[in-house]
Short mmCIF file of C-alpha atoms and ligand atoms in Angstrom, two decimals:
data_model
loop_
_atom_site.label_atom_id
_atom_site.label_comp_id
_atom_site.label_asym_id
_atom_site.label_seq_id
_atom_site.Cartn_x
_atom_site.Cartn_y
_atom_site.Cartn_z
CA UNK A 715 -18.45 -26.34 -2.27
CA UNK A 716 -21.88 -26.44 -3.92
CA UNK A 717 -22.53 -29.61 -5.76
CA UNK A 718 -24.04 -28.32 -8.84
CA UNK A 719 -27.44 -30.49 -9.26
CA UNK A 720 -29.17 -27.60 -10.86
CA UNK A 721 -27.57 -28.57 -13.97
CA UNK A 722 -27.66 -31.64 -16.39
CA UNK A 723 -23.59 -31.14 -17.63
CA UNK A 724 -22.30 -33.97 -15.18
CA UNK A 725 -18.59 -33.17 -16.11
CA UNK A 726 -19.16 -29.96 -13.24
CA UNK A 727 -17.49 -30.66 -10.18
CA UNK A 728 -16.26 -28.73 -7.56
CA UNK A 729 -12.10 -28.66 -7.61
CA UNK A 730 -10.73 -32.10 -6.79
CA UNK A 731 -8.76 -31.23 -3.61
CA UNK A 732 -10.25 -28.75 -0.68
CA UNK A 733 -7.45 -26.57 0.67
CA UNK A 734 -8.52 -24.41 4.01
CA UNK A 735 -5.54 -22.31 5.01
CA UNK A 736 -4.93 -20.60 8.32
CA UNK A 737 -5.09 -17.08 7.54
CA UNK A 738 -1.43 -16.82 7.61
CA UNK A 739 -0.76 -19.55 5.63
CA UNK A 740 -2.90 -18.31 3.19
CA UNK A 741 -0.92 -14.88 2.93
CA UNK A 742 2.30 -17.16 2.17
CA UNK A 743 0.43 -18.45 -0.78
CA UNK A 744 -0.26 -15.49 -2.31
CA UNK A 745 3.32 -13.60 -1.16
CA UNK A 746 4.79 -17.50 -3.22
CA UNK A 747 3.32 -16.45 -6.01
CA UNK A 748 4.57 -13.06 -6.13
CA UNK A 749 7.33 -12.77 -8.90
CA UNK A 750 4.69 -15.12 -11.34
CA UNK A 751 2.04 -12.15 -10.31
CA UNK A 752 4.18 -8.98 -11.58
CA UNK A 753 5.14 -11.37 -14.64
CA UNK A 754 1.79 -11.14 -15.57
CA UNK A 755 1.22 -7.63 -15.87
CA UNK A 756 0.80 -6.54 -19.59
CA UNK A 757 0.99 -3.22 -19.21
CA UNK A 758 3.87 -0.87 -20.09
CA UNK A 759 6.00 0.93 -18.33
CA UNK A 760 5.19 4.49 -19.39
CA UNK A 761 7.02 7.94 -18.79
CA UNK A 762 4.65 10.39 -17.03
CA UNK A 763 5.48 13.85 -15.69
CA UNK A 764 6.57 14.00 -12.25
CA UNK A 765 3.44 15.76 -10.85
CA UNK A 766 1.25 12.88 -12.16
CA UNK A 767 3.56 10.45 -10.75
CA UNK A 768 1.65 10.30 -7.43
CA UNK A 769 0.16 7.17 -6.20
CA UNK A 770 1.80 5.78 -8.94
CA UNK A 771 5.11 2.92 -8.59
CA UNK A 772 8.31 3.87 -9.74
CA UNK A 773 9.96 1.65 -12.50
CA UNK A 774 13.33 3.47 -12.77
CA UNK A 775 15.52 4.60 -10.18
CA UNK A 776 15.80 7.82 -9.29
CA UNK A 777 19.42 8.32 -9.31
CA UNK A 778 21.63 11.33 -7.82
CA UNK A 779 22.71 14.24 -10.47
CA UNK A 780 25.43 15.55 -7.79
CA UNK A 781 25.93 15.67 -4.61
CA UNK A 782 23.84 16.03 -1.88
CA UNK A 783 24.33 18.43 -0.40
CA UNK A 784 26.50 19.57 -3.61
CA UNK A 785 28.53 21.87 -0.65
CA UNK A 786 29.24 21.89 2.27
CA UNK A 787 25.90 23.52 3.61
CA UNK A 788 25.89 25.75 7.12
CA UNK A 789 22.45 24.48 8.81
CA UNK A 790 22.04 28.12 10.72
CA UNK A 791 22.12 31.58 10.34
CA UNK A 792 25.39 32.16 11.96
CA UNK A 793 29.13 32.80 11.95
CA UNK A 794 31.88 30.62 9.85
CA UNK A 795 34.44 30.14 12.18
CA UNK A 796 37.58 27.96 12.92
CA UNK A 797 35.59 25.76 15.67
CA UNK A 798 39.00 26.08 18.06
CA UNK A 799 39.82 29.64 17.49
CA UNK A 800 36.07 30.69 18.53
CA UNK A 801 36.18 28.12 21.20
CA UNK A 802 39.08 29.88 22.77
CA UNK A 803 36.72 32.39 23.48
CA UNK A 804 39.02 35.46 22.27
CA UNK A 805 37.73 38.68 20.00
CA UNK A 806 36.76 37.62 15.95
CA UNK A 807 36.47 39.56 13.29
CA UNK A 808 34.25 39.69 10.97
CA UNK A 809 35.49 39.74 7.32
CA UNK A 810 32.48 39.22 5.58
CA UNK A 811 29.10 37.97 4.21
CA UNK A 812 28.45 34.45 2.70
CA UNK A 813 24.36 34.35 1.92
CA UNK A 814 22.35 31.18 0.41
CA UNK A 815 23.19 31.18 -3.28
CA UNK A 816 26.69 33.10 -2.84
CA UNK A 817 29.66 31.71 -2.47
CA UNK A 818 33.26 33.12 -0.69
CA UNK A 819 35.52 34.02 -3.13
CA UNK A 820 37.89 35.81 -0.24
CA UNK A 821 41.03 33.66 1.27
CA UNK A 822 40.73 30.99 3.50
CA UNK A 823 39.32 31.99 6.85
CA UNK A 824 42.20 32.61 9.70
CA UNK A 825 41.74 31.67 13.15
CA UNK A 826 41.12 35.43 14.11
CA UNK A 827 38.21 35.93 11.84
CA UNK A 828 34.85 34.88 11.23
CA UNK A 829 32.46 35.48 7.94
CA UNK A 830 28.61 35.90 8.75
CA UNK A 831 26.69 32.91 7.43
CA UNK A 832 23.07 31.93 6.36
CA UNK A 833 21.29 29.01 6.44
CA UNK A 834 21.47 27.15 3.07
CA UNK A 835 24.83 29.25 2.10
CA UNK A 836 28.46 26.84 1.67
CA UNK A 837 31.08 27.05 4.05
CA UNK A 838 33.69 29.75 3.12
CA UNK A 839 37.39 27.86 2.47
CA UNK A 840 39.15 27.46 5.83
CA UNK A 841 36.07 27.33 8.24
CA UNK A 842 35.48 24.21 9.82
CA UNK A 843 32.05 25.29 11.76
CA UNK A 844 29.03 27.58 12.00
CA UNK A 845 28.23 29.06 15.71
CA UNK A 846 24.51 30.56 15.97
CA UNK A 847 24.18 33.53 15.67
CA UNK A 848 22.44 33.50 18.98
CA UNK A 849 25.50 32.08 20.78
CA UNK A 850 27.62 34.94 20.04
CA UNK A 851 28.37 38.50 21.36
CA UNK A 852 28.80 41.11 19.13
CA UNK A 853 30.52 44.01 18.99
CA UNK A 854 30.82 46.16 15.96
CA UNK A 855 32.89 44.11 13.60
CA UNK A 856 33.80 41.58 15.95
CA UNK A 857 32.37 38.83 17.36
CA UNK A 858 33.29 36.50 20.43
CA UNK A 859 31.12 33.47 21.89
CA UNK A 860 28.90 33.99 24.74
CA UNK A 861 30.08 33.08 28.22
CA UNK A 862 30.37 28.99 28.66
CA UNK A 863 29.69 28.88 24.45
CA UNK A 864 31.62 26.19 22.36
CA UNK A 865 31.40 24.85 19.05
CA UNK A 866 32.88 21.54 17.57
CA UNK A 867 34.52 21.27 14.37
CA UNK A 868 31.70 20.04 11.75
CA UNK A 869 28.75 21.25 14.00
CA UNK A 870 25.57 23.10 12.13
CA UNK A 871 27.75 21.84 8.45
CA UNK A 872 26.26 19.19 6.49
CA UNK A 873 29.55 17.96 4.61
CA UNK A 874 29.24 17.72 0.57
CA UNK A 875 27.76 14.14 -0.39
CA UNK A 876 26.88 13.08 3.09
CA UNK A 877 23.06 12.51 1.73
CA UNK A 878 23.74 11.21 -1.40
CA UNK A 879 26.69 10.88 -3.90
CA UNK A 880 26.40 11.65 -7.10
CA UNK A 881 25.22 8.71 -9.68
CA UNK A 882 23.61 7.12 -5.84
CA UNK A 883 20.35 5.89 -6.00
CA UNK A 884 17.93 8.10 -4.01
CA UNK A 885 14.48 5.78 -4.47
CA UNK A 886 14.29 2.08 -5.40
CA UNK A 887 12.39 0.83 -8.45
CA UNK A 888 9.49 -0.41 -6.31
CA UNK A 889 8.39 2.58 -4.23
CA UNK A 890 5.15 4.50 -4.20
CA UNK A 891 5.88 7.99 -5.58
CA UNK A 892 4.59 10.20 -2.96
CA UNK A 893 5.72 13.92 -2.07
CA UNK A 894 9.47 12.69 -0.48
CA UNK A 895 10.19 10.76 -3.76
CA UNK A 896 8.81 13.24 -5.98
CA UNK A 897 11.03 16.11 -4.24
CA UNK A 898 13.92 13.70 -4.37
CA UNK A 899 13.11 13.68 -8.12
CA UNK A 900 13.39 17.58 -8.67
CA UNK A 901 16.19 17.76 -6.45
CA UNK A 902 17.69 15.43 -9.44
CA UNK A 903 16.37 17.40 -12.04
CA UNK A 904 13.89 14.81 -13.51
CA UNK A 905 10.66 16.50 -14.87
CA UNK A 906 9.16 13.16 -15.76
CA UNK A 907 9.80 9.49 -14.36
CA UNK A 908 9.52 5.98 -15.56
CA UNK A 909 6.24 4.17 -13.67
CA UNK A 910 4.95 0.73 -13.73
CA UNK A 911 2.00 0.35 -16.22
CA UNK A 912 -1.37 -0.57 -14.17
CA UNK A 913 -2.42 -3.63 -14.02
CA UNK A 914 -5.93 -4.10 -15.42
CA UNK A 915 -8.68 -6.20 -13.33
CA UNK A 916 -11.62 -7.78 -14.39
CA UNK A 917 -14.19 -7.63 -11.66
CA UNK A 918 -17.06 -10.36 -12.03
CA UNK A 919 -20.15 -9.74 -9.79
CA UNK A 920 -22.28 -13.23 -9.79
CA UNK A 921 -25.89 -13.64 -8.21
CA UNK A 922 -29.27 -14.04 -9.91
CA UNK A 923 -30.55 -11.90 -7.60
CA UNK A 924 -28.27 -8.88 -8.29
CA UNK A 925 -29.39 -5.49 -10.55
CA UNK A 926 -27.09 -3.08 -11.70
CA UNK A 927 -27.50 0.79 -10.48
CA UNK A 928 -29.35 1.93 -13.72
CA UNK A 929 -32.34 -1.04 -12.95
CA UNK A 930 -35.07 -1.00 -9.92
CA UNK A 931 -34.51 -3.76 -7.87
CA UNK A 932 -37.99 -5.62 -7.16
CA UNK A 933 -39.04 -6.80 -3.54
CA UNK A 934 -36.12 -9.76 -3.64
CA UNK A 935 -32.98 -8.24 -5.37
CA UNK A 936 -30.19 -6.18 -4.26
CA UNK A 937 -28.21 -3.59 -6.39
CA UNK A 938 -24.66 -5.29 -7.19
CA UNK A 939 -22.68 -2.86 -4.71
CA UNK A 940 -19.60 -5.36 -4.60
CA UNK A 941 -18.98 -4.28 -8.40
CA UNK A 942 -18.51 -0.87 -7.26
CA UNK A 943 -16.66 -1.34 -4.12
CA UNK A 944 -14.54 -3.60 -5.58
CA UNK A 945 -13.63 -0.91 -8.54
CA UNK A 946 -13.18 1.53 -6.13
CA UNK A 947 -10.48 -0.64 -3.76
CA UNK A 948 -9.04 -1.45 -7.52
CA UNK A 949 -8.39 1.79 -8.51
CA UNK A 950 -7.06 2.93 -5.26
CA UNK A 951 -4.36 0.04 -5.24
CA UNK A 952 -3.28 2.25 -8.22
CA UNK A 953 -5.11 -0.70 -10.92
CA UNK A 954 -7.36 -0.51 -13.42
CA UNK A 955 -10.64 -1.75 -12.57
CA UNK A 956 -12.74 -3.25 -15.68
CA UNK A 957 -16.47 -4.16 -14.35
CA UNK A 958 -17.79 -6.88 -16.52
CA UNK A 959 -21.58 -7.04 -16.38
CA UNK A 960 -22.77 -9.36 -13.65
CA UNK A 961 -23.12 -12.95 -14.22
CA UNK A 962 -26.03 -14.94 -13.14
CA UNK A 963 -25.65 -17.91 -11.20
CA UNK A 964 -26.05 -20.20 -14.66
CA UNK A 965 -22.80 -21.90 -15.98
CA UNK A 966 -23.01 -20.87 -19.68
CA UNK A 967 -23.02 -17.13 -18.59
CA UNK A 968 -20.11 -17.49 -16.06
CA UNK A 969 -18.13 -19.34 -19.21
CA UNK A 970 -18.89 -16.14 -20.99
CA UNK A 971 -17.72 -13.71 -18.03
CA UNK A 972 -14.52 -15.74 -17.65
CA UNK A 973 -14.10 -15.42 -21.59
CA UNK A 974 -14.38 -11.57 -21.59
CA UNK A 975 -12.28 -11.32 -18.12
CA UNK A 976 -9.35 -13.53 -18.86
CA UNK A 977 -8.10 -10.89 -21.42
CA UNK A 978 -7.59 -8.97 -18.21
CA UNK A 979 -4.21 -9.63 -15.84
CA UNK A 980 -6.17 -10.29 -13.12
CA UNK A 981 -9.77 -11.29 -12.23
CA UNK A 982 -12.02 -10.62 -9.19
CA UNK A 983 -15.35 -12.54 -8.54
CA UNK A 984 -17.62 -11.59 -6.12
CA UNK A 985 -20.48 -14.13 -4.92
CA UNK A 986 -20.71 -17.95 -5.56
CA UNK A 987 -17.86 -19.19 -3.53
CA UNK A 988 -19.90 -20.99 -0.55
CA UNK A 989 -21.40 -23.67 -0.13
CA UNK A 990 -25.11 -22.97 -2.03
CA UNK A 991 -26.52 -25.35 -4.70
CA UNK A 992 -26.00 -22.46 -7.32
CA UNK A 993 -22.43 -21.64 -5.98
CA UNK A 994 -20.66 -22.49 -9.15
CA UNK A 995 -17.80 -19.91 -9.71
CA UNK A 996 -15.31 -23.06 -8.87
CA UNK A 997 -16.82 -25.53 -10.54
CA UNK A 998 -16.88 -23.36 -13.34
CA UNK A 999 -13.03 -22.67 -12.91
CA UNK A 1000 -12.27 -26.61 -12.49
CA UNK A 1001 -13.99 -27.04 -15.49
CA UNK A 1002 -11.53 -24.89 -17.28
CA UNK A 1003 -8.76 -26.63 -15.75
CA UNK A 1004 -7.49 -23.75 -13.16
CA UNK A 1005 -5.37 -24.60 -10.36
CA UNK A 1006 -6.65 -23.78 -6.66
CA UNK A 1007 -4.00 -22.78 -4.03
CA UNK A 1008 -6.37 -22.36 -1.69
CA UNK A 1009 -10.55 -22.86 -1.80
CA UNK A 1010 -10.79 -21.27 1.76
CA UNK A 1011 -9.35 -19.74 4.79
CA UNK A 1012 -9.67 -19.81 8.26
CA UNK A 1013 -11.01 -16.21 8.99
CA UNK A 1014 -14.46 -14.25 9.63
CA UNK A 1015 -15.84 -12.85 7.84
CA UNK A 1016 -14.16 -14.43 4.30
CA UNK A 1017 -13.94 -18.18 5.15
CA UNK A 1018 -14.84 -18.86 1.54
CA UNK A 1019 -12.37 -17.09 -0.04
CA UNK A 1020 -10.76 -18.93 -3.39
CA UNK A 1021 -7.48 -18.13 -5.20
CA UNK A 1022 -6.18 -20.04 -8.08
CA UNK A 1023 -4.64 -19.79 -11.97
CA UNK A 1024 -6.50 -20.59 -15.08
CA UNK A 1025 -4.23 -22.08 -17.67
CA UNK A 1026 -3.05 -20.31 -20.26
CA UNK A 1027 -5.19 -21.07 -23.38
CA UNK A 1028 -5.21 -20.43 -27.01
CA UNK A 1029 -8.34 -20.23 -28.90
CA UNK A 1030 -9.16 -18.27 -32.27
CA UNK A 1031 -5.54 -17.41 -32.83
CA UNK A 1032 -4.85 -15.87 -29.76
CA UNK A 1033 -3.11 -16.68 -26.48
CA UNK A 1034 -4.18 -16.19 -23.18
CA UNK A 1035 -1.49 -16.06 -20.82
CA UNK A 1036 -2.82 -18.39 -17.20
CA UNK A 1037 -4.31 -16.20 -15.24
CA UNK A 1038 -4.76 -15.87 -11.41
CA UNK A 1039 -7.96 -15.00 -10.19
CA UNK A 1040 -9.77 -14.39 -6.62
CA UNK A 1041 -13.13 -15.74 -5.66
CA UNK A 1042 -14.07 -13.21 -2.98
CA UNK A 1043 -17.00 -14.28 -1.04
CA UNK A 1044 -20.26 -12.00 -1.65
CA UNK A 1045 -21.12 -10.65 1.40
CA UNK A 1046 -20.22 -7.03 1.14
CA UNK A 1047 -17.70 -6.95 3.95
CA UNK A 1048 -16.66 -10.15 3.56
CA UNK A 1049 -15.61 -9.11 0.29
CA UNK A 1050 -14.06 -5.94 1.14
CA UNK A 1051 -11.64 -7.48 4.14
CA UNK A 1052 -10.86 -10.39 1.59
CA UNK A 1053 -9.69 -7.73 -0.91
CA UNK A 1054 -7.27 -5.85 2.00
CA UNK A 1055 -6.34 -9.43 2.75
CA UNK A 1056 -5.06 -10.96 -0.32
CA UNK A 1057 -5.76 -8.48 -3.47
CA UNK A 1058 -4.18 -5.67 -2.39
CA UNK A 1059 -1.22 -6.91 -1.72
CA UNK A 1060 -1.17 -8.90 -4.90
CA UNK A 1061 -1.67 -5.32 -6.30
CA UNK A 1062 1.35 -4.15 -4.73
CA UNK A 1063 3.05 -6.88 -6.00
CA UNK A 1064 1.96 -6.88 -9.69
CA UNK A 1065 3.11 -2.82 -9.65
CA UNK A 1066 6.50 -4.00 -8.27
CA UNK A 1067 6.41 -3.21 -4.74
CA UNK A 1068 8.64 -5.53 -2.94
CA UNK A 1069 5.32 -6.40 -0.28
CA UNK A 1070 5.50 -8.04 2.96
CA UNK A 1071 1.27 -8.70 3.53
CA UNK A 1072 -1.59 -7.44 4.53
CA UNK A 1073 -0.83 -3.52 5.89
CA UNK A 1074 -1.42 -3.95 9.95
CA UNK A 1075 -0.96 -1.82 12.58
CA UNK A 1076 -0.58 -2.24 16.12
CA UNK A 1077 -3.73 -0.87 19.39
CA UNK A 1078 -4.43 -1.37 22.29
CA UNK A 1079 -8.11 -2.62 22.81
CA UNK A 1080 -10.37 -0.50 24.28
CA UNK A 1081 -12.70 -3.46 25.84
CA UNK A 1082 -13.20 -7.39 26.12
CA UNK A 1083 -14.14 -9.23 23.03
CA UNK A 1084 -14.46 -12.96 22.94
CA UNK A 1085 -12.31 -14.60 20.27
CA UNK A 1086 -13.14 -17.72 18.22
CA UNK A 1087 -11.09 -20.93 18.52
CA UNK A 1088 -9.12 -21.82 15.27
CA UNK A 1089 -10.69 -19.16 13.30
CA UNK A 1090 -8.89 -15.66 12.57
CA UNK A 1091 -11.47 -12.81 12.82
CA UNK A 1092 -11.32 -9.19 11.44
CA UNK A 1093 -14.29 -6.86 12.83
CA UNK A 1094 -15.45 -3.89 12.13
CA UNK A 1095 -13.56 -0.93 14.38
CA UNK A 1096 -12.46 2.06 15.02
CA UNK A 1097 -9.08 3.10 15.09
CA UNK A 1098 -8.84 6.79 17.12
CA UNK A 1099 -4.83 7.36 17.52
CA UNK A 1100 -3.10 10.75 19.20
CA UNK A 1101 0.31 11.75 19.80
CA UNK A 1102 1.08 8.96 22.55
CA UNK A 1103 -1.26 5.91 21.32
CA UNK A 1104 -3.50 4.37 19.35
CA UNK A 1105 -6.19 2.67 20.86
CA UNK A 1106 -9.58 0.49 19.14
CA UNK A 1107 -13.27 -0.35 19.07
CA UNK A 1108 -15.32 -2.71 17.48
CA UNK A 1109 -18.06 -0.99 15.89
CA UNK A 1110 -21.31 -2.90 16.58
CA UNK A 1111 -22.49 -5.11 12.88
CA UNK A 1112 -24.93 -7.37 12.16
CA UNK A 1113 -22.70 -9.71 10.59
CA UNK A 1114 -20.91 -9.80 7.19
CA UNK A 1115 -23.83 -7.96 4.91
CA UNK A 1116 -23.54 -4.72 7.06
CA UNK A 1117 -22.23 -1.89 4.38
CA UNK A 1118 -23.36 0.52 7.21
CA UNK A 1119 -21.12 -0.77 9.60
CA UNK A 1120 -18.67 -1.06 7.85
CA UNK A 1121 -18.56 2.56 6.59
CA UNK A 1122 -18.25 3.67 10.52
CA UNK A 1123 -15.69 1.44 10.83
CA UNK A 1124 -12.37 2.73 9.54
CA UNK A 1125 -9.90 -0.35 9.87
CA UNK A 1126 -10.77 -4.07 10.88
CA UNK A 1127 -10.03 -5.31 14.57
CA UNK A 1128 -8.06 -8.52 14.37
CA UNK A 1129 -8.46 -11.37 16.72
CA UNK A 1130 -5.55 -14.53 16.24
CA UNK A 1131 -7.15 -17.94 16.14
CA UNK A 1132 -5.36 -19.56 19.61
CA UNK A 1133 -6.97 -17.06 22.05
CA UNK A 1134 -10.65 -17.11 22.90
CA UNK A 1135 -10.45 -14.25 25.45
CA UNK A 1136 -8.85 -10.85 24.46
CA UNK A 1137 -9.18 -7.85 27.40
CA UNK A 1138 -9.02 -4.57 27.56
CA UNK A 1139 -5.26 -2.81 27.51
CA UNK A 1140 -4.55 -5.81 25.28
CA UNK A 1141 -2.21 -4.57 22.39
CA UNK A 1142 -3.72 -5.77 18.99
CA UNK A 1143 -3.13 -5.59 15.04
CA UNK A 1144 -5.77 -3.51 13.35
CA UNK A 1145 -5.69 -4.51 8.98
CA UNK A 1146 -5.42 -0.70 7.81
CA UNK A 1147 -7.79 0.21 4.81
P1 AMP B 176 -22.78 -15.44 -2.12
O1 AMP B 176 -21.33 -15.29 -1.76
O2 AMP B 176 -23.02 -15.45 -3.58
O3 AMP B 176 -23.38 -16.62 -1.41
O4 AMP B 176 -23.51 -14.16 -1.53
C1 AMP B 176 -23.51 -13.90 -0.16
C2 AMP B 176 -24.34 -12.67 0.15
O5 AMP B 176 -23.76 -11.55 -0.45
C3 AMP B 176 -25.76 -12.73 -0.35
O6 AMP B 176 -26.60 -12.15 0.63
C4 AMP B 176 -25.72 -11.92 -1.60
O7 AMP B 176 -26.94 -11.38 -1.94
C5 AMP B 176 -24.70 -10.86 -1.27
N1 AMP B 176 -24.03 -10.40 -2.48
C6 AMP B 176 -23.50 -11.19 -3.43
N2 AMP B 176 -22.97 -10.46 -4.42
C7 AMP B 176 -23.21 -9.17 -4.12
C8 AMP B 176 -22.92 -7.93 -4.77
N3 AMP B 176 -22.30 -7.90 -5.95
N4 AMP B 176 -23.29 -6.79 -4.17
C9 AMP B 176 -23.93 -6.83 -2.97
N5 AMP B 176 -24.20 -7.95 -2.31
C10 AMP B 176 -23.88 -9.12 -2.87
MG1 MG B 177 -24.53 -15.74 -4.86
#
């Protein structure tokens, strides 16, 4: 926590009480504050049609018209056939055609006959089965099964309803609308569906030594990249990402940034959450009176990572709801593992996703790598998976500034904080990006 000496206002101060999580315990924090985090979300639900549904969350059930199957449906191109009868073994014969979109408006099958059946078509009244049509022998108009053949009552018939009854729901308010709940959605009829309104995000890049992409950078500064990154990690957790112009390390102009963002439902900084003299995103924050649930965590890269509420506030008329905001440490990847850490999933959660964490998946280690004692570390890797496994690689970095690792990384290794040694052939969680 910097101690801000640079300036003369002595009512700065960092926030009264350090918290340092473990990593996990840090994840709790965030996952406790989940149903206060969708509360916060301004945005409407809006109707959209169902091809621009993708990606998005689904805010009203999608609920069975009939049911599913709305008939009993033969799963083969076959014969309809009392399973017993045909079983028997003896001569069918065959009475007629049922095809997909028909239906059999004869009598009810007898045990001596059978009707020819496609895939997709409804059982004809008084069949109990379909046999293949490559299990059977035919002969003219009749049929018999092949040698040693036998067919169960119910087998290659999906029975009316058994997917879904009608008025059932078929996807949860919650889920990301992808091609299975879209289909699901047609299958119901609905041309357009109820999705959660975005959340919007204010992203704050701070550092005096930052230039945006339409300035030259002299000999000392750096292009704000985080800004960019950050928007695009936004937008992908299906948000909207507002960047703010970036705020040099100078109180008055942080005030200002924190004026513009708070109008936002959720606010990102990037830089000025270590320990430097002109670190002052937190003292900044206490000053405003926001709460801190946690002003670090245990992990590499992203020890410094902050998350907290400012309080709600009403000034010129207007109310500003509290808001919760991240202080996401400035080193690029730093920033970017912080974000798959403890944004996204706050994401999730403010789009209504019922979330569990971090998204992790499980590797086996493809060499040695020394741990660090009490300290959770996500690296740089490369997940390569086939049919059988999945195995992973650290990508070599040059610590927490290296964009160019990163981008031949594709996921982030993860090492647990009570294990100094990990070996090759050890299984291990990869944090999915
Ligand atoms: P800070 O967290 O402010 O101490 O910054 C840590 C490192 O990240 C420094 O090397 C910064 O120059 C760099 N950094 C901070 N903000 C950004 C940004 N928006 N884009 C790229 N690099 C940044
Ligand atoms: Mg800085």
């Amino acid at each position: 926590m910097a101690i801000s000496s640079n300036l003369p206002d002595t009512s700065l101060g960092p926030p009264t009480v350090l918290r340092v999580l473990d990593f996990e315990a840090a994840v709790d924090e965030v996952l406790r504050h989940a149903a206060e985090l969708r509360g916060s979300v301004a945005g409407a639900t809006e109707e959209v049609p169902l091809l621009e549904s993708a990606g998005r969350m689904l805010a009203r059930a999608i609920v069975a018209d009939r049911d599913q199957p709305p008939f009993d449906r033969s799963t083969r191109d076959g014969f309809a056939v009392r399973a017993t009868a045909f079983s028997a073994g003896g001569w069918l014969s065959i009475v007629g055609q049922v095809r997909a979109g028909d239906v059999w408006s004869g009598p009810p099958l007898a045990d001596n006959e059978a009707i020819e059946i496609m895939t997709g078509a409804p059982l004809p009244a008084g069949a109990d089965a379909v046999t293949m049509v490559e299990h059977v022998e035919l002969d003219g108009g009749n049929i018999r099964a092949q040698q040693g053949r036998r067919v169960s009552p119910g087998e290659n018939v999906v029975p009316q309803g058994s997917e879904a009854r009608a008025g059932e729901v078929v996807v949860a308010v919650g889920s990301t609308i992808g091609a299975a709940e879209i289909a699901l959605a047609a299958t119901a009829g609905e041309s357009t569906l109820a999705v959660a309104g975005r959340p919007s995000v204010a992203i704050v890049a701070t550092g005096d030594e930052l230039v945006e992409l339409h300035e030259t950078p002299n000999s000392r500064q750096i292009r704000n990249s985080n800004g960019y990154a950050l928007a695009t990690l936004v937008h992908l957790a299906g948000a909207l990402p507002y960047r703010l112009a970036i705020a040099r390390d100078v109180r008055e102009e942080l005030l200002q940034r924190i004026a513009e963002a708070r109008q936002h439902d959720l606010i990102l900084f990037s830089g000025g959450v270590s320990m430097g003299k002109y670190d002052l995103v937190e003292e900044v924050l206490a000053e405003l009176g926001a709460e801190f649930f946690f002003t670090g965590v245990k992990m590499q890269p992203g020890k410094p990572i902050v998350f907290g509420r400012l309080p709600e506030r009403r000034k010129d008329g207007s109310l500003f709801p509290a808001r919760y905001f991240f202080g996401l440490p400035g080193n690029p990847v730093s920033t970017q593992v912080t974000f798959h850490c403890f944004v996204e999933p706050s994401l999730r959660t403010m789009l209504g996703e019922d979330v569990s964490g971090p998204r992790f998946a499980q590797a086996t280690l493809a060499h040695d790598v020394e741990g660090k004692q009490g300290l959770t570390r996500m690296l740089p890797a490369r997940l390569e998976s086939d049919f059988r496994q999945a195995s992973v690689r650290l990508v070599g970095w040059q610590g927490s500034g290296d964009l160019a690792a990163n981008a031949r990384a594709n996921c982030y290794a993860v090492f647990p904080p009570d294990r100094t040694e990990f070996r090759a052939g050890d299984v291990i969680s990869v944090l999915l990006r």
